[in-house]
């Protein structure tokens, strides 16, 4: 029987650019390019005001992990948490009077079929009706 090698560390990303993975390289390249464009357009003041936070974000995206999760996962979860509507089961909504008035009251009438046939059938039917009413 032939033996096949099974990859052991499938959760570890491959290092492509020296000690950096492809994602880390792209984050750092994008942050550096944005900081360079800000420096060219805004000078040193623009670099400190906008470029430093962009570089910090790029470094956080590339290297920072919280509880073993990459920063991009934490940031996307935080954004979706704050933008999506929330449903709290334990908090009751107050029913507005307008909503209660919109629902028409349905009257249920007991429909009795006409009795025909023998006395035994009539008696059986009346017993069934009494059991269902209770």
PDB file of C-alpha atoms in Angstrom:
ATOM      1  CA  UNK A   1       0.000   0.000   0.000  1.00  0.00           C
ATOM      2  CA  UNK A   2       1.329   3.448  -0.926  1.00  0.00           C
ATOM      3  CA  UNK A   3       1.864   6.060   1.754  1.00  0.00           C
ATOM      4  CA  UNK A   4       1.066   9.682   1.201  1.00  0.00           C
ATOM      5  CA  UNK A   5       2.434  12.635   3.100  1.00  0.00           C
ATOM      6  CA  UNK A   6      -0.206  14.609   4.971  1.00  0.00           C
ATOM      7  CA  UNK A   7       0.372  18.333   5.507  1.00  0.00           C
ATOM      8  CA  UNK A   8       0.754  19.047   9.213  1.00  0.00           C
ATOM      9  CA  UNK A   9       0.444  22.815   9.585  1.00  0.00           C
ATOM     10  CA  UNK A  10      -2.391  23.791   7.277  1.00  0.00           C
ATOM     11  CA  UNK A  11      -3.409  26.796   9.415  1.00  0.00           C
ATOM     12  CA  UNK A  12       0.006  28.470   9.069  1.00  0.00           C
ATOM     13  CA  UNK A  13       0.287  30.745   6.039  1.00  0.00           C
ATOM     14  CA  UNK A  14       3.274  30.432   3.740  1.00  0.00           C
ATOM     15  CA  UNK A  15       6.045  33.002   4.051  1.00  0.00           C
ATOM     16  CA  UNK A  16       6.419  34.506   0.589  1.00  0.00           C
ATOM     17  CA  UNK A  17       8.319  37.775   1.003  1.00  0.00           C
ATOM     18  CA  UNK A  18      11.060  36.966   3.512  1.00  0.00           C
ATOM     19  CA  UNK A  19       9.469  36.662   6.968  1.00  0.00           C
ATOM     20  CA  UNK A  20       6.159  38.102   5.688  1.00  0.00           C
ATOM     21  CA  UNK A  21       3.115  36.350   4.337  1.00  0.00           C
ATOM     22  CA  UNK A  22       1.352  37.661   1.248  1.00  0.00           C
ATOM     23  CA  UNK A  23      -1.375  39.363   3.323  1.00  0.00           C
ATOM     24  CA  UNK A  24       1.155  41.053   5.597  1.00  0.00           C
ATOM     25  CA  UNK A  25       3.146  42.250   2.605  1.00  0.00           C
ATOM     26  CA  UNK A  26       0.048  43.690   0.911  1.00  0.00           C
ATOM     27  CA  UNK A  27      -1.069  45.468   4.115  1.00  0.00           C
ATOM     28  CA  UNK A  28       2.367  47.023   4.620  1.00  0.00           C
ATOM     29  CA  UNK A  29       2.715  47.916   0.940  1.00  0.00           C
ATOM     30  CA  UNK A  30      -0.717  49.592   0.902  1.00  0.00           C
ATOM     31  CA  UNK A  31      -0.067  51.498   4.131  1.00  0.00           C
ATOM     32  CA  UNK A  32       3.353  52.641   2.944  1.00  0.00           C
ATOM     33  CA  UNK A  33       1.990  53.722  -0.438  1.00  0.00           C
ATOM     34  CA  UNK A  34      -0.845  55.667   1.194  1.00  0.00           C
ATOM     35  CA  UNK A  35       1.587  57.358   3.601  1.00  0.00           C
ATOM     36  CA  UNK A  36       3.899  58.249   0.697  1.00  0.00           C
ATOM     37  CA  UNK A  37       1.039  59.773  -1.310  1.00  0.00           C
ATOM     38  CA  UNK A  38      -0.054  61.773   1.734  1.00  0.00           C
ATOM     39  CA  UNK A  39       3.540  62.964   2.239  1.00  0.00           C
ATOM     40  CA  UNK A  40       3.812  64.073  -1.401  1.00  0.00           C
ATOM     41  CA  UNK A  41       0.463  65.866  -1.379  1.00  0.00           C
ATOM     42  CA  UNK A  42       0.407  67.232   2.165  1.00  0.00           C
ATOM     43  CA  UNK A  43       4.037  67.471   3.222  1.00  0.00           C
ATOM     44  CA  UNK A  44       5.313  66.618   6.677  1.00  0.00           C
ATOM     45  CA  UNK A  45       2.237  67.970   8.473  1.00  0.00           C
ATOM     46  CA  UNK A  46      -0.083  65.802   6.377  1.00  0.00           C
ATOM     47  CA  UNK A  47       2.146  62.814   7.040  1.00  0.00           C
ATOM     48  CA  UNK A  48       1.862  63.268  10.802  1.00  0.00           C
ATOM     49  CA  UNK A  49      -1.866  63.982  10.770  1.00  0.00           C
ATOM     50  CA  UNK A  50      -3.023  61.288   8.333  1.00  0.00           C
ATOM     51  CA  UNK A  51      -0.002  59.152   7.479  1.00  0.00           C
ATOM     52  CA  UNK A  52       0.924  57.978  10.976  1.00  0.00           C
ATOM     53  CA  UNK A  53      -2.582  56.617  11.752  1.00  0.00           C
ATOM     54  CA  UNK A  54      -2.658  54.880   8.360  1.00  0.00           C
ATOM     55  CA  UNK A  55       0.743  53.312   9.023  1.00  0.00           C
ATOM     56  CA  UNK A  56      -0.407  52.247  12.493  1.00  0.00           C
ATOM     57  CA  UNK A  57      -3.499  50.632  10.960  1.00  0.00           C
ATOM     58  CA  UNK A  58      -1.360  48.855   8.352  1.00  0.00           C
ATOM     59  CA  UNK A  59       0.973  47.542  11.068  1.00  0.00           C
ATOM     60  CA  UNK A  60      -1.994  46.391  13.157  1.00  0.00           C
ATOM     61  CA  UNK A  61      -3.548  44.626  10.171  1.00  0.00           C
ATOM     62  CA  UNK A  62      -0.262  42.924   9.360  1.00  0.00           C
ATOM     63  CA  UNK A  63       0.995  41.840  12.791  1.00  0.00           C
ATOM     64  CA  UNK A  64      -1.432  42.452  15.676  1.00  0.00           C
ATOM     65  CA  UNK A  65      -3.485  39.492  16.938  1.00  0.00           C
ATOM     66  CA  UNK A  66      -6.117  39.449  19.677  1.00  0.00           C
ATOM     67  CA  UNK A  67      -6.750  36.034  21.255  1.00  0.00           C
ATOM     68  CA  UNK A  68      -5.071  34.374  18.281  1.00  0.00           C
ATOM     69  CA  UNK A  69      -7.359  36.121  15.778  1.00  0.00           C
ATOM     70  CA  UNK A  70      -5.975  38.542  13.187  1.00  0.00           C
ATOM     71  CA  UNK A  71      -6.851  42.201  13.651  1.00  0.00           C
ATOM     72  CA  UNK A  72      -8.813  42.270  10.375  1.00  0.00           C
ATOM     73  CA  UNK A  73     -11.260  39.664  11.748  1.00  0.00           C
ATOM     74  CA  UNK A  74     -11.718  41.628  14.978  1.00  0.00           C
ATOM     75  CA  UNK A  75     -12.223  44.901  13.086  1.00  0.00           C
ATOM     76  CA  UNK A  76     -14.748  43.418  10.647  1.00  0.00           C
ATOM     77  CA  UNK A  77     -16.669  41.789  13.513  1.00  0.00           C
ATOM     78  CA  UNK A  78     -16.746  45.094  15.409  1.00  0.00           C
ATOM     79  CA  UNK A  79     -17.996  46.992  12.363  1.00  0.00           C
ATOM     80  CA  UNK A  80     -20.734  44.448  11.657  1.00  0.00           C
ATOM     81  CA  UNK A  81     -21.752  44.466  15.339  1.00  0.00           C
ATOM     82  CA  UNK A  82     -22.202  48.228  15.412  1.00  0.00           C
ATOM     83  CA  UNK A  83     -23.935  48.507  12.024  1.00  0.00           C
ATOM     84  CA  UNK A  84     -26.421  45.615  12.139  1.00  0.00           C
ATOM     85  CA  UNK A  85     -29.729  45.834  13.931  1.00  0.00           C
ATOM     86  CA  UNK A  86     -29.921  44.004  17.215  1.00  0.00           C
ATOM     87  CA  UNK A  87     -32.718  41.778  18.473  1.00  0.00           C
ATOM     88  CA  UNK A  88     -32.897  41.418  22.218  1.00  0.00           C
ATOM     89  CA  UNK A  89     -35.175  38.550  23.192  1.00  0.00           C
ATOM     90  CA  UNK A  90     -35.242  39.499  26.868  1.00  0.00           C
ATOM     91  CA  UNK A  91     -36.396  43.066  26.178  1.00  0.00           C
ATOM     92  CA  UNK A  92     -40.080  43.286  25.440  1.00  0.00           C
ATOM     93  CA  UNK A  93     -41.292  45.736  22.876  1.00  0.00           C
ATOM     94  CA  UNK A  94     -44.188  47.899  23.848  1.00  0.00           C
ATOM     95  CA  UNK A  95     -47.192  47.284  21.647  1.00  0.00           C
ATOM     96  CA  UNK A  96     -48.525  50.565  20.383  1.00  0.00           C
ATOM     97  CA  UNK A  97     -52.241  51.234  20.573  1.00  0.00           C
ATOM     98  CA  UNK A  98     -52.365  51.712  16.816  1.00  0.00           C
ATOM     99  CA  UNK A  99     -51.039  48.181  16.249  1.00  0.00           C
ATOM    100  CA  UNK A 100     -53.591  46.703  18.625  1.00  0.00           C
ATOM    101  CA  UNK A 101     -56.462  48.531  16.908  1.00  0.00           C
ATOM    102  CA  UNK A 102     -55.435  47.422  13.432  1.00  0.00           C
ATOM    103  CA  UNK A 103     -56.030  43.743  14.192  1.00  0.00           C
ATOM    104  CA  UNK A 104     -59.763  43.117  13.764  1.00  0.00           C
ATOM    105  CA  UNK A 105     -61.479  40.969  16.338  1.00  0.00           C
ATOM    106  CA  UNK A 106     -62.657  37.697  14.839  1.00  0.00           C
ATOM    107  CA  UNK A 107     -65.834  36.283  16.304  1.00  0.00           C
ATOM    108  CA  UNK A 108     -65.981  32.538  16.384  1.00  0.00           C
ATOM    109  CA  UNK A 109     -69.420  31.104  16.030  1.00  0.00           C
ATOM    110  CA  UNK A 110     -70.187  27.511  16.801  1.00  0.00           C
ATOM    111  CA  UNK A 111     -71.584  25.975  13.642  1.00  0.00           C
ATOM    112  CA  UNK A 112     -74.006  23.171  14.382  1.00  0.00           C
ATOM    113  CA  UNK A 113     -74.917  20.841  11.561  1.00  0.00           C
ATOM    114  CA  UNK A 114     -78.480  19.668  11.271  1.00  0.00           C
ATOM    115  CA  UNK A 115     -79.075  16.382  13.017  1.00  0.00           C
ATOM    116  CA  UNK A 116     -80.549  13.655  10.888  1.00  0.00           C
ATOM    117  CA  UNK A 117     -80.711   9.929  11.255  1.00  0.00           C
ATOM    118  CA  UNK A 118     -81.147   7.675  14.193  1.00  0.00           C
ATOM    119  CA  UNK A 119     -81.116   8.581  17.872  1.00  0.00           C
ATOM    120  CA  UNK A 120     -77.805   6.745  18.368  1.00  0.00           C
ATOM    121  CA  UNK A 121     -76.014   8.947  15.822  1.00  0.00           C
ATOM    122  CA  UNK A 122     -77.507  12.063  17.421  1.00  0.00           C
ATOM    123  CA  UNK A 123     -76.345  10.996  20.853  1.00  0.00           C
ATOM    124  CA  UNK A 124     -72.818  10.157  19.626  1.00  0.00           C
ATOM    125  CA  UNK A 125     -72.567  13.486  17.841  1.00  0.00           C
ATOM    126  CA  UNK A 126     -73.695  15.465  20.888  1.00  0.00           C
ATOM    127  CA  UNK A 127     -71.140  13.680  23.073  1.00  0.00           C
ATOM    128  CA  UNK A 128     -68.359  14.484  20.585  1.00  0.00           C
ATOM    129  CA  UNK A 129     -69.377  18.137  20.479  1.00  0.00           C
ATOM    130  CA  UNK A 130     -69.428  18.433  24.279  1.00  0.00           C
ATOM    131  CA  UNK A 131     -65.922  16.914  24.558  1.00  0.00           C
ATOM    132  CA  UNK A 132     -64.513  19.316  21.966  1.00  0.00           C
ATOM    133  CA  UNK A 133     -66.118  22.356  23.576  1.00  0.00           C
ATOM    134  CA  UNK A 134     -64.589  21.653  26.991  1.00  0.00           C
TER     135      UNK A 134
END
